[in-house]
């Protein structure tokens, strides 16, 4: 019996003798099945061929990235707060070294995930550190493997501690979530996942329904995401991928980018 992982998106499935027939996340219009067909691996195989690399983004915030790249190739972020460590977004590889490092840093008090593309092996991370997984209820149909650790929420915002709040942004997924952290300097930090996608120049963000299939959101949906985020002050933005680090003017960048996007659609 093995935990099978989709090779294209990293989603994990319930323990079984054989690989699943299909991956609902990849079969969705927002993702894709590779032209060579669906491929599968297992958690054991992945741990033999890959490892996790760590980088500090700023005091109390670390990036965890699997090398070589696997599936969508997003990073997870480990946020250290006085109320405990929070894993933001998830990656499929949880090897023994990662378990030992996270344990040495104090374990996890919570896991929070922006949207279903990054659910991956959240069930294993939650079990290893006995931590709740906060997921927005609007996306519950995309949970491909049940876990007693899942806590569904459906408010506009969910306060996790005095410095950390989950904010419902919507857009890319109905339950699309960002994490707002007051930051060590009090200026505000946004952990954005794909809900706002930091552009290559890191001076703008964009908002898409499907990134790989290049399918846009409507002007009304983008305006709604921007309005929801405008309530939260933030200077820095950390996106889903390792180069997506906005160091200043984050809130103005999101507002300006939403206006640019909406203007473009009306031309
Ligand atoms: Zn998949
Ligand atoms: Zn996504």
Coordinates of C-alpha atoms and ligand atoms in Angstrom, one line a residue:
X1 CA 0.0 0.0 0.0
X2 CA 1.3 3.4 -0.9
X3 CA 0.3 7.1 -0.9
X4 CA 0.2 7.9 -4.6
X5 CA 1.0 11.5 -5.8
X6 CA 0.0 13.0 -9.0
X7 CA 3.2 13.8 -10.9
X8 CA 1.7 16.9 -12.5
X9 CA 0.2 18.7 -9.5
X10 CA 1.5 16.8 -6.4
X11 CA -1.9 16.0 -5.0
X12 CA -2.0 12.9 -2.7
X13 CA -4.6 10.2 -2.6
X14 CA -5.7 7.7 -0.1
X15 CA -3.4 4.8 0.6
X16 CA -3.9 2.1 -2.1
X17 CA -2.2 -0.8 -3.9
X18 CA -2.6 0.9 -7.3
X19 CA -2.5 4.5 -8.6
X20 CA -5.8 6.3 -9.0
X21 CA -7.5 6.4 -12.4
X22 CA -7.5 10.1 -12.6
X23 CA -6.5 13.3 -10.8
X24 CA -9.5 15.6 -10.3
X25 CA -7.3 18.6 -9.8
X26 CA -5.6 18.1 -13.2
X27 CA -8.8 17.2 -14.9
X28 CA -10.2 20.5 -13.8
X29 CA -10.2 23.3 -16.5
X30 CA -7.7 25.3 -14.4
X31 CA -5.0 22.6 -14.7
X32 CA -4.1 20.1 -17.4
X33 CA -3.1 16.5 -18.0
X34 CA 0.4 16.5 -19.6
X35 CA 0.4 15.4 -23.3
X36 CA 2.3 12.3 -22.3
X37 CA -0.6 11.3 -20.0
X38 CA -1.1 11.2 -16.3
X39 CA 2.0 10.0 -14.3
X40 CA 2.1 8.9 -10.7
X41 CA 4.7 8.5 -8.0
X42 CA 4.6 7.7 -4.3
X43 CA 5.7 9.5 -1.2
X44 CA 8.5 6.9 -0.7
X45 CA 9.8 7.3 -4.3
X46 CA 9.7 11.1 -4.1
X47 CA 11.8 11.0 -0.9
X48 CA 14.5 8.9 -2.7
X49 CA 14.9 11.3 -5.6
X50 CA 14.2 14.7 -4.2
X51 CA 15.1 16.8 -1.1
X52 CA 13.9 20.1 0.4
X53 CA 16.0 23.3 0.3
X54 CA 15.6 26.1 2.9
X55 CA 16.0 29.8 2.6
X56 CA 15.3 32.6 5.0
X57 CA 13.2 35.4 3.4
X58 CA 13.2 37.6 6.4
X59 CA 13.4 37.1 10.1
X60 CA 10.8 34.5 11.1
X61 CA 9.9 33.6 7.5
X62 CA 11.5 30.7 5.7
X63 CA 10.9 29.2 2.3
X64 CA 10.9 25.4 1.8
X65 CA 11.4 24.3 -1.8
X66 CA 11.7 20.8 -3.3
X67 CA 14.8 20.2 -5.5
X68 CA 14.9 19.2 -8.3
X69 CA 11.5 20.7 -9.2
X70 CA 8.5 18.5 -8.6
X71 CA 4.9 19.0 -10.1
X72 CA 3.8 22.6 -9.9
X73 CA 7.0 23.5 -8.1
X74 CA 5.5 25.9 -5.6
X75 CA 7.2 26.7 -2.3
X76 CA 5.9 26.3 1.2
X77 CA 6.6 29.0 3.7
X78 CA 7.3 28.5 7.4
X79 CA 6.1 31.5 9.5
X80 CA 7.4 31.7 13.0
X81 CA 5.2 33.6 15.5
X82 CA 5.0 33.8 19.3
X83 CA 1.8 31.7 19.0
X84 CA 3.7 28.9 17.1
X85 CA 4.9 28.1 13.7
X86 CA 2.5 28.2 10.7
X87 CA 3.0 26.3 7.5
X88 CA 1.7 28.4 4.6
X89 CA 0.8 26.4 1.5
X90 CA 2.2 22.9 1.2
X91 CA 4.6 20.8 -0.8
X92 CA 4.4 17.1 -1.5
X93 CA 7.8 16.1 -0.1
X94 CA 7.8 15.6 3.7
X95 CA 11.0 13.6 4.2
X96 CA 12.8 12.7 7.4
X97 CA 15.2 15.7 7.2
X98 CA 12.3 18.1 6.8
X99 CA 10.4 16.5 9.7
X100 CA 13.5 16.8 12.0
X101 CA 14.2 20.4 11.0
X102 CA 10.5 21.5 11.6
X103 CA 10.5 19.6 14.9
X104 CA 13.7 21.3 16.0
X105 CA 12.1 24.7 15.1
X106 CA 9.2 23.9 17.5
X107 CA 6.8 21.9 15.2
X108 CA 3.7 23.3 13.7
X109 CA 0.7 25.0 15.4
X110 CA -1.3 25.3 12.2
X111 CA -1.3 24.7 8.5
X112 CA -3.1 27.1 6.1
X113 CA -3.4 26.7 2.4
X114 CA -4.3 29.3 -0.3
X115 CA -6.2 26.9 -2.6
X116 CA -6.4 23.3 -3.8
X117 CA -3.4 23.3 -6.1
X118 CA -1.2 23.3 -3.0
X119 CA -3.1 20.8 -0.8
X120 CA -0.5 18.1 -1.9
X121 CA 0.3 16.0 1.2
X122 CA -1.2 18.4 3.8
X123 CA -2.7 15.3 5.5
X124 CA 0.8 13.9 6.2
X125 CA 2.2 17.2 7.5
X126 CA -0.8 17.6 9.8
X127 CA -0.4 14.1 11.1
X128 CA 3.4 14.4 11.7
X129 CA 3.0 17.6 13.7
X130 CA -0.5 17.1 15.1
X131 CA -1.6 20.4 13.6
X132 CA -5.0 21.6 12.3
X133 CA -5.3 22.4 8.5
X134 CA -7.3 25.6 7.8
X135 CA -9.1 25.4 4.4
X136 CA -11.8 27.7 3.1
X137 CA -15.1 25.7 3.0
X138 CA -15.9 27.0 -0.6
X139 CA -13.2 24.6 -1.9
X140 CA -14.0 21.5 0.1
X141 CA -15.0 19.5 -3.0
X142 CA -11.3 19.5 -4.0
X143 CA -10.1 17.7 -0.9
X144 CA -9.0 14.4 -2.6
X145 CA -7.9 12.6 0.7
X146 CA -9.8 13.0 4.0
X147 CA -8.0 14.1 7.2
X148 CA -9.3 14.5 10.7
X149 CA -7.1 17.6 10.9
X150 CA -9.0 19.6 8.3
X151 CA -10.8 22.7 9.8
X152 CA -13.2 24.3 7.3
X153 CA -13.9 28.0 7.7
X154 CA -16.2 30.3 5.7
X155 CA -15.9 33.8 7.1
X156 CA -14.4 36.8 5.3
X157 CA -11.4 36.5 7.6
X158 CA -10.2 34.0 10.3
X159 CA -7.9 35.3 13.1
X160 CA -5.3 32.6 13.9
X161 CA -3.4 34.7 16.4
X162 CA -2.7 38.4 17.3
X163 CA -0.3 38.7 14.3
X164 CA -1.8 36.3 11.7
X165 CA -5.2 36.4 9.9
X166 CA -6.4 34.3 7.0
X167 CA -8.3 36.4 4.5
X168 CA -10.8 35.1 1.9
X169 CA -9.9 36.6 -1.4
X170 CA -11.6 34.3 -3.9
X171 CA -10.8 34.8 -7.6
X172 CA -8.6 31.9 -8.8
X173 CA -10.6 29.5 -6.6
X174 CA -13.9 30.3 -4.9
X175 CA -12.2 29.8 -1.5
X176 CA -9.0 31.5 -2.5
X177 CA -7.2 32.5 0.7
X178 CA -4.2 34.8 1.5
X179 CA -2.4 35.0 4.9
X180 CA -1.9 38.4 6.4
X181 CA 0.9 38.7 8.9
X182 CA 1.6 41.9 10.8
X183 CA 5.3 41.3 10.2
X184 CA 8.2 41.8 12.6
X185 CA 8.2 45.5 11.8
X186 CA 4.4 45.9 11.9
X187 CA 4.2 47.1 8.3
X188 CA 2.3 44.0 7.1
X189 CA 3.2 41.0 5.0
X190 CA 0.9 39.1 2.5
X191 CA 1.5 35.4 1.8
X192 CA -0.4 35.3 -1.5
X193 CA -0.2 31.8 -3.0
X194 CA -1.7 32.1 -6.5
X195 CA -4.5 34.4 -5.4
X196 CA -2.5 37.3 -6.5
X197 CA 0.3 36.2 -8.8
X198 CA 3.5 38.3 -8.5
X199 CA 4.7 39.1 -12.0
X200 CA 8.3 38.6 -13.2
X201 CA 9.3 42.2 -12.6
X202 CA 7.9 42.0 -9.0
X203 CA 6.4 45.5 -9.5
X204 CA 2.9 44.1 -10.3
X205 CA 0.6 41.2 -9.6
X206 CA -2.0 39.5 -11.8
X207 CA -5.2 37.6 -11.2
X208 CA -6.2 34.6 -13.3
X209 CA -8.8 31.8 -13.2
X210 CA -6.3 29.5 -14.8
X211 CA -2.5 30.3 -15.0
X212 CA -1.3 27.3 -17.2
X213 CA -4.3 27.6 -19.6
X214 CA -4.2 31.4 -19.6
X215 CA -7.9 31.9 -18.8
X216 CA -8.6 35.3 -17.2
X217 CA -11.0 36.3 -14.4
X218 CA -13.7 38.8 -15.1
X219 CA -13.3 42.5 -14.3
X220 CA -15.9 42.1 -11.5
X221 CA -14.0 39.2 -10.0
X222 CA -10.7 41.0 -10.0
X223 CA -12.4 44.1 -8.5
X224 CA -13.8 41.8 -5.7
X225 CA -10.4 40.3 -4.9
X226 CA -8.8 43.8 -4.8
X227 CA -11.6 45.1 -2.6
X228 CA -11.2 42.2 -0.1
X229 CA -7.4 42.7 0.1
X230 CA -7.6 46.5 0.4
X231 CA -8.8 46.1 4.0
X232 CA -5.4 44.8 5.1
X233 CA -2.3 46.9 5.1
X234 CA 0.9 45.2 3.8
X235 CA 4.2 46.3 2.5
X236 CA 5.7 42.9 1.4
X237 CA 4.2 40.1 -0.7
X238 CA 5.5 36.5 -1.0
X239 CA 3.9 34.6 -3.9
X240 CA 3.8 30.9 -4.6
X241 CA 7.1 30.6 -6.4
X242 CA 10.6 31.3 -5.2
X243 CA 11.3 34.5 -7.2
X244 CA 8.0 36.1 -6.2
X245 CA 9.2 38.4 -3.4
X246 CA 7.8 42.0 -3.4
X247 CA 9.8 44.0 -0.8
X248 CA 7.9 47.3 -0.7
X249 CA 4.6 49.0 -1.6
X250 CA 2.7 45.8 -1.7
X251 CA -0.7 47.2 -1.0
X252 CA -0.3 50.0 -3.7
X253 CA 1.0 47.4 -6.2
X254 CA -2.1 45.2 -5.7
X255 CA -4.5 48.2 -6.1
X256 CA -2.6 49.5 -9.2
X257 CA -2.4 46.0 -10.8
X258 CA -6.2 45.4 -10.3
X259 CA -6.9 48.8 -12.0
X260 CA -4.5 48.0 -14.9
X261 CA -6.2 44.6 -15.4
X262 CA -9.7 46.0 -15.3
X263 CA -8.8 48.9 -17.7
X264 CA -7.3 46.4 -20.1
X265 CA -10.5 44.3 -20.2
X266 CA -12.5 47.4 -21.0
X267 CA -10.4 48.4 -24.1
Ligands
LIG1 ZN1 -2.9 16.3 -10.6
LIG2 ZN1 -3.3 27.7 -8.5

